[in-house]
Amino acid sequence: MNRRNLTLISEYNSPRNMRLVDDKTITKRLALEAGIPAPGLYGLVHNTRDCSRVDHFIDRQVGAVIKPAKGSQGQGILVITEHYEANWRKANGQCVYADDLNYHTINVVSGLFSLGGQPDKAMVEERVQFTDHFNDIAVKGVPDIRVIVLKGVPIAAMLRLPTSESDGKANLHRGGVGAGVDLCTGKTYGAMHHGLRIKEHPDTKNTLDGVAIPHWETILEMSARAYDITQLGYLGVDIVLDKERGPLLLELNARPGISIQVANGKGLLSRIQHIESLNTEGLSADKRAFLGQMVNRSEGH
Ligand SMILES: Nc1ncnc2c1ncn2[C@@H]1O[C@H](COP(=O)(O)OP(=O)(O)O)[C@@H](O)[C@H]1O
Ligand SMILES: [Mg+2]
C-alpha cells in the first residue's frame, strides 16, 4: 500500500492542483467561495518586520491559532486560548509571553515549519470551539476528522484525538490518537496510538469504541465537495466540529499518509480498486458520499 499510495498521488494529483492545497490560505479562499464553512482568518503576517504586531489579530476572550500557511503534521501550530494578565495562555494552560509570540511568528514567517523551508506567511485563525461531545476522549485540544477521498468518493475516515502529549493538536505525529470510523454509521471502532492498537484513550482511559460523530452525513458530503473545488483525485480532508458552527473544513492534504489503515485495522487496497472500477463522472457530491458508504458496507466497515 505504501507504493500504491505514492502512485495514487502521482496519478490523481497534478502538481498544479497540489499547489492549491499546499497553501492553507488558498484552500480557505476556495472553500469559502464554494460556500464550504471554514474557520475565519483574523489576519496574515507576511514579513518578519510585522511579527511583533501579531497580537493585534488575536481575540482576547477566545484566543486564536497561529499557524504556518505551508505547514504540515501539526508543526508550528500555536493554539492560544485567552488573554491572561497582559500575556496569553496556551491550550495546555502554559503562559505565552509577548516575546514568545513574536519569536514564534518570526520562526513561522522565516519558513522553519514550511514545506521545503521556503519563507512563509503566519496565519492567525479563528480558534475552533470544539463541541463537548468528545470531552471524555479528547484532552486539551481540538480533535479532527480525517477523510480519505478518491475520485470525489469518501473511502475511509478516522477521528484524531489530542492527548496530553500532543499539546492541543490532533496530529498522530505529535502523539494524537487515531480512531477508525465506520463510514455508514459515523461511529468509531478501535484506535491506534504511536502505531499500536489501543482500546482506551491513553489519558482518560475512556473507551474509544462506538463513539458517534455528530453531523456525519454533512462531514461526508463536505469531504466529497473538497474534490470539486480542487480537482485532486486523491485527497485527505481535515474537518473539525465547532460548537456553534458545526463542521468546518480545516485543511486539505494532497499527499495523505496511510496511517488511517492502521486506525481502521484494515487495508484500503480493495476499496480503492472498487472505486477505481466505477464510473463516478457527473455524480453530485451527496451521491458520491452515499456511494462511499455503500462501498464501505460491501467491503465490511
Ligand atoms: N483553528 C483551529 N482551532 C483549534 N485547533 C486547531 C486549529 N487549527 C489547527 N488546530 C489543531 O491543530 C491540528 C493541525 O492543524 P492543521 O490545520 O490540520 O495543520 P497541519 O497541516 O499541520 O496538520 C488540528 O488537528 C487541530 O487539532
Ligand atoms: Mg492537518
PDB file of C-alpha atoms and ligand atoms in Angstrom, residues 144 146 160 171 238 251 253, ligand 2:
ATOM      1  CA  ASP A 144     -10.274  16.461  13.890  1.00  0.00           C
ATOM      2  CA  ARG A 146      -9.626  12.882   8.521  1.00  0.00           C
ATOM      3  CA  ARG A 160      -7.980  12.017  15.580  1.00  0.00           C
ATOM      4  CA  ASN A 171      -1.844  15.035  14.592  1.00  0.00           C
ATOM      5  CA  ASP A 238      -9.400  17.503   7.682  1.00  0.00           C
ATOM      6  CA  GLU A 251      -7.274  21.856   5.563  1.00  0.00           C
ATOM      7  CA  ASN A 253      -3.785  17.250   2.003  1.00  0.00           C
TER       8      ASN A 253
HETATM    9 MG    MG B   2      -3.819  18.503   9.359  1.00  0.00          MG
END
